[in-house]
């Protein structure tokens, strides 16, 4: 069952014809279904790692008779060494960001590295990337939040995309960086022959109806949401 959307006043820019959009919608949904088992498995792993971080690891014990002792009123001492260690690592890494150098082959490959013009172009691209990170205050915000995710759950991702900070009539585009908060919401279609290459990335976000309307001008019918997912009562 589909959810009804009123996109008459939407500020979200969609590319392609309606037929092309429907084709891509079908393709994306097929990829989501294909990657769902991996997503569910990672979610369980992240949940366990987070439990150890916050001190809920007592429930993973394999001590025989633990539950019987709890029923009889015995107190269990749970020492959260994992959480304290993680906090120290997070503090150390987040306050000492690395000196990042961008390989020429990644940003821009000059035709001749000895040619002055090509070297200047390469330097200009490197300066541009540094400026994007500076404008987004990446090292003070995104990087620190990413360090926390990396230490706690073992994964970290940053989304980079153009955002219109102007109006629909007079668009003004800026490159924004966003640290993905919930790593279980990301799905990666790896290419298969190279551990560093992938074909596509899909992210999911749970958003309230009000936030969708305020940010993109898209009106979501609450009734259709409840019909599509009866258990999702808190829809905002």
Short mmCIF file of C-alpha atoms in Angstrom, two decimals:
data_model
loop_
_atom_site.label_atom_id
_atom_site.label_comp_id
_atom_site.label_asym_id
_atom_site.label_seq_id
_atom_site.Cartn_x
_atom_site.Cartn_y
_atom_site.Cartn_z
CA UNK A 1 0.00 0.00 0.00
CA UNK A 2 1.40 3.40 -1.01
CA UNK A 3 1.54 6.65 0.96
CA UNK A 4 -0.24 9.66 -0.52
CA UNK A 5 1.97 12.70 -1.13
CA UNK A 6 0.98 16.20 -2.20
CA UNK A 7 4.02 17.58 -4.03
CA UNK A 8 2.31 20.60 -5.59
CA UNK A 9 4.39 23.02 -3.50
CA UNK A 10 7.43 20.78 -3.17
CA UNK A 11 10.87 22.43 -3.24
CA UNK A 12 12.54 19.05 -3.73
CA UNK A 13 14.09 18.96 -7.19
CA UNK A 14 13.39 15.75 -9.12
CA UNK A 15 15.25 14.92 -12.32
CA UNK A 16 13.88 13.12 -15.36
CA UNK A 17 10.40 12.49 -16.67
CA UNK A 18 7.64 10.87 -14.61
CA UNK A 19 8.29 7.59 -16.41
CA UNK A 20 12.01 7.73 -15.61
CA UNK A 21 11.25 8.59 -11.98
CA UNK A 22 8.92 5.57 -11.70
CA UNK A 23 11.59 3.34 -13.24
CA UNK A 24 14.19 4.50 -10.74
CA UNK A 25 11.74 4.16 -7.85
CA UNK A 26 11.19 0.52 -8.79
CA UNK A 27 14.94 -0.06 -9.15
CA UNK A 28 15.71 1.51 -5.76
CA UNK A 29 13.03 -0.54 -4.01
CA UNK A 30 14.43 -3.73 -5.55
CA UNK A 31 17.91 -2.84 -4.28
CA UNK A 32 16.53 -2.06 -0.80
CA UNK A 33 14.89 -5.51 -0.67
CA UNK A 34 18.14 -7.13 -1.82
CA UNK A 35 20.22 -5.39 0.88
CA UNK A 36 17.69 -5.70 3.71
CA UNK A 37 19.19 -8.94 5.18
CA UNK A 38 22.59 -7.24 5.44
CA UNK A 39 20.98 -4.17 7.01
CA UNK A 40 19.15 -6.28 9.63
CA UNK A 41 22.31 -8.20 10.49
CA UNK A 42 24.32 -5.01 10.96
CA UNK A 43 21.56 -3.52 13.08
CA UNK A 44 21.83 -6.44 15.52
CA UNK A 45 25.60 -6.06 15.63
CA UNK A 46 25.39 -2.30 16.24
CA UNK A 47 22.82 -2.87 18.99
CA UNK A 48 25.17 -5.25 20.79
CA UNK A 49 28.13 -2.91 20.50
CA UNK A 50 26.08 0.03 21.76
CA UNK A 51 24.87 -2.03 24.73
CA UNK A 52 28.48 -2.68 25.71
CA UNK A 53 29.21 1.04 25.36
CA UNK A 54 26.36 2.20 27.64
CA UNK A 55 26.75 -0.66 30.14
CA UNK A 56 23.91 -2.98 29.16
CA UNK A 57 26.24 -5.87 28.43
CA UNK A 58 25.10 -7.84 31.46
CA UNK A 59 22.34 -9.42 29.38
CA UNK A 60 24.91 -11.05 27.12
CA UNK A 61 26.49 -13.05 29.96
CA UNK A 62 26.77 -16.82 29.67
CA UNK A 63 27.04 -17.41 33.42
CA UNK A 64 24.97 -20.45 34.34
CA UNK A 65 22.23 -19.71 36.87
CA UNK A 66 22.44 -15.92 36.58
CA UNK A 67 18.71 -15.45 36.00
CA UNK A 68 17.86 -17.76 38.90
CA UNK A 69 20.04 -15.70 41.25
CA UNK A 70 18.43 -12.47 40.02
CA UNK A 71 15.00 -13.87 40.85
CA UNK A 72 16.16 -14.64 44.38
CA UNK A 73 17.23 -11.03 44.91
CA UNK A 74 20.97 -11.33 44.28
CA UNK A 75 22.51 -8.10 43.00
CA UNK A 76 24.75 -8.24 39.94
CA UNK A 77 27.68 -5.86 39.56
CA UNK A 78 28.27 -4.79 35.95
CA UNK A 79 31.51 -2.91 35.40
CA UNK A 80 31.47 -0.88 32.21
CA UNK A 81 35.15 -0.90 31.26
CA UNK A 82 34.26 -0.93 27.56
CA UNK A 83 32.33 2.35 27.82
CA UNK A 84 35.05 4.14 29.78
CA UNK A 85 37.71 2.99 27.33
CA UNK A 86 35.60 4.10 24.36
CA UNK A 87 35.09 7.57 25.86
CA UNK A 88 38.84 8.02 26.30
CA UNK A 89 39.52 6.95 22.70
CA UNK A 90 36.78 9.26 21.39
CA UNK A 91 38.16 12.21 23.37
CA UNK A 92 41.69 11.58 22.15
CA UNK A 93 40.78 11.21 18.46
CA UNK A 94 38.18 13.98 18.24
CA UNK A 95 40.51 16.56 19.77
CA UNK A 96 43.43 15.58 17.55
CA UNK A 97 42.15 15.52 13.96
CA UNK A 98 44.54 14.04 11.41
CA UNK A 99 46.44 15.96 8.79
CA UNK A 100 44.60 14.86 5.68
CA UNK A 101 46.22 14.88 2.26
CA UNK A 102 44.12 14.19 -0.80
CA UNK A 103 45.74 11.92 -3.41
CA UNK A 104 45.91 13.52 -6.83
CA UNK A 105 44.38 10.43 -8.46
CA UNK A 106 41.26 10.77 -6.31
CA UNK A 107 40.49 14.46 -6.81
CA UNK A 108 41.93 15.31 -10.16
CA UNK A 109 44.39 13.45 -12.37
CA UNK A 110 46.55 15.83 -14.37
CA UNK A 111 47.56 14.92 -17.88
CA UNK A 112 51.17 15.69 -17.07
CA UNK A 113 52.26 16.09 -13.43
CA UNK A 114 55.28 18.10 -14.56
CA UNK A 115 53.17 20.59 -16.41
CA UNK A 116 52.70 23.82 -14.42
CA UNK A 117 49.10 24.38 -15.48
CA UNK A 118 48.05 20.87 -14.49
CA UNK A 119 49.80 21.17 -11.15
CA UNK A 120 47.99 24.45 -10.53
CA UNK A 121 44.65 22.82 -11.32
CA UNK A 122 45.37 19.98 -8.93
CA UNK A 123 46.29 22.42 -6.18
CA UNK A 124 43.12 24.41 -6.85
CA UNK A 125 40.98 21.28 -6.41
CA UNK A 126 42.74 20.43 -3.14
CA UNK A 127 42.19 24.00 -1.89
CA UNK A 128 38.52 23.79 -2.87
CA UNK A 129 37.99 20.57 -0.88
CA UNK A 130 39.68 22.13 2.14
CA UNK A 131 37.39 25.15 1.82
CA UNK A 132 34.29 22.91 1.71
CA UNK A 133 35.40 21.19 4.91
CA UNK A 134 36.10 24.54 6.56
CA UNK A 135 32.70 26.01 5.65
CA UNK A 136 30.96 22.95 7.06
CA UNK A 137 33.09 23.10 10.22
CA UNK A 138 33.77 19.45 9.51
CA UNK A 139 36.64 18.96 11.93
CA UNK A 140 34.70 20.48 14.84
CA UNK A 141 31.32 18.88 14.12
CA UNK A 142 31.12 16.10 11.56
CA UNK A 143 34.48 14.58 12.33
CA UNK A 144 33.89 14.46 16.09
CA UNK A 145 30.47 12.90 15.67
CA UNK A 146 31.92 10.44 13.18
CA UNK A 147 34.66 9.45 15.61
CA UNK A 148 31.99 8.58 18.18
CA UNK A 149 30.17 6.34 15.71
CA UNK A 150 33.40 4.70 14.60
CA UNK A 151 34.50 3.88 18.14
CA UNK A 152 31.09 2.82 19.46
CA UNK A 153 29.63 0.79 16.59
CA UNK A 154 32.67 0.34 14.34
CA UNK A 155 31.35 2.24 11.28
CA UNK A 156 31.32 5.82 10.07
CA UNK A 157 29.84 7.53 7.00
CA UNK A 158 29.60 11.09 5.71
CA UNK A 159 27.04 12.25 3.15
CA UNK A 160 28.16 15.00 0.79
CA UNK A 161 25.57 16.69 -1.40
CA UNK A 162 24.61 20.06 -2.91
CA UNK A 163 22.00 22.03 -0.95
CA UNK A 164 20.06 25.04 -2.18
CA UNK A 165 20.51 27.70 0.50
CA UNK A 166 18.72 30.28 -1.63
CA UNK A 167 15.20 30.16 -3.03
CA UNK A 168 13.54 28.15 -5.77
CA UNK A 169 13.44 31.24 -7.99
CA UNK A 170 17.02 32.29 -7.19
CA UNK A 171 18.90 29.10 -6.21
CA UNK A 172 22.22 29.37 -4.42
CA UNK A 173 23.98 26.06 -4.13
CA UNK A 174 26.48 25.02 -1.50
CA UNK A 175 28.17 21.69 -0.82
CA UNK A 176 27.14 20.35 2.58
CA UNK A 177 28.55 17.48 4.62
CA UNK A 178 26.35 15.45 6.97
CA UNK A 179 27.52 12.75 9.35
CA UNK A 180 25.19 9.78 9.24
CA UNK A 181 23.83 9.32 12.76
CA UNK A 182 22.38 5.81 12.48
CA UNK A 183 24.70 3.52 10.58
CA UNK A 184 22.00 0.85 10.29
CA UNK A 185 20.15 3.19 7.92
CA UNK A 186 22.83 2.99 5.23
CA UNK A 187 22.93 0.27 2.55
CA UNK A 188 25.90 -0.10 0.21
CA UNK A 189 25.91 -2.04 -3.04
CA UNK A 190 29.56 -3.10 -3.20
CA UNK A 191 31.00 -3.67 -6.65
CA UNK A 192 32.47 -7.04 -5.68
CA UNK A 193 35.93 -6.96 -7.25
CA UNK A 194 37.33 -4.13 -5.12
CA UNK A 195 36.74 -3.54 -1.41
CA UNK A 196 36.94 0.23 -1.94
CA UNK A 197 34.51 0.48 -4.84
CA UNK A 198 30.72 0.43 -4.78
CA UNK A 199 27.91 0.78 -7.33
CA UNK A 200 25.38 2.65 -5.22
CA UNK A 201 24.52 3.84 -1.70
CA UNK A 202 21.02 4.04 -0.23
CA UNK A 203 20.14 5.74 3.05
CA UNK A 204 16.86 5.72 4.92
CA UNK A 205 15.57 8.29 7.39
CA UNK A 206 12.59 8.26 9.72
CA UNK A 207 11.12 11.74 9.49
CA UNK A 208 8.01 13.25 11.02
CA UNK A 209 5.25 14.46 8.73
CA UNK A 210 5.73 18.00 10.02
CA UNK A 211 9.48 18.06 9.26
CA UNK A 212 8.89 16.80 5.69
CA UNK A 213 6.41 19.59 5.04
CA UNK A 214 8.58 22.29 6.63
CA UNK A 215 11.78 21.30 4.81
CA UNK A 216 10.47 20.34 1.37
CA UNK A 217 6.89 21.55 1.21
CA UNK A 218 5.61 17.99 0.71
CA UNK A 219 2.30 17.26 2.42
CA UNK A 220 1.96 13.66 3.62
CA UNK A 221 -1.46 12.19 4.30
CA UNK A 222 -1.33 10.81 7.86
CA UNK A 223 -4.18 8.36 7.25
CA UNK A 224 -2.39 6.70 4.36
CA UNK A 225 0.78 6.37 6.50
CA UNK A 226 -1.14 4.49 9.19
CA UNK A 227 -2.75 2.25 6.59
CA UNK A 228 0.61 1.49 5.01
CA UNK A 229 2.25 0.73 8.39
CA UNK A 230 -0.30 0.25 11.20
CA UNK A 231 2.40 -0.15 13.87
CA UNK A 232 3.96 3.25 13.13
CA UNK A 233 1.72 5.29 15.44
CA UNK A 234 4.15 8.11 16.27
CA UNK A 235 4.11 9.94 12.96
CA UNK A 236 4.37 13.53 14.24
#
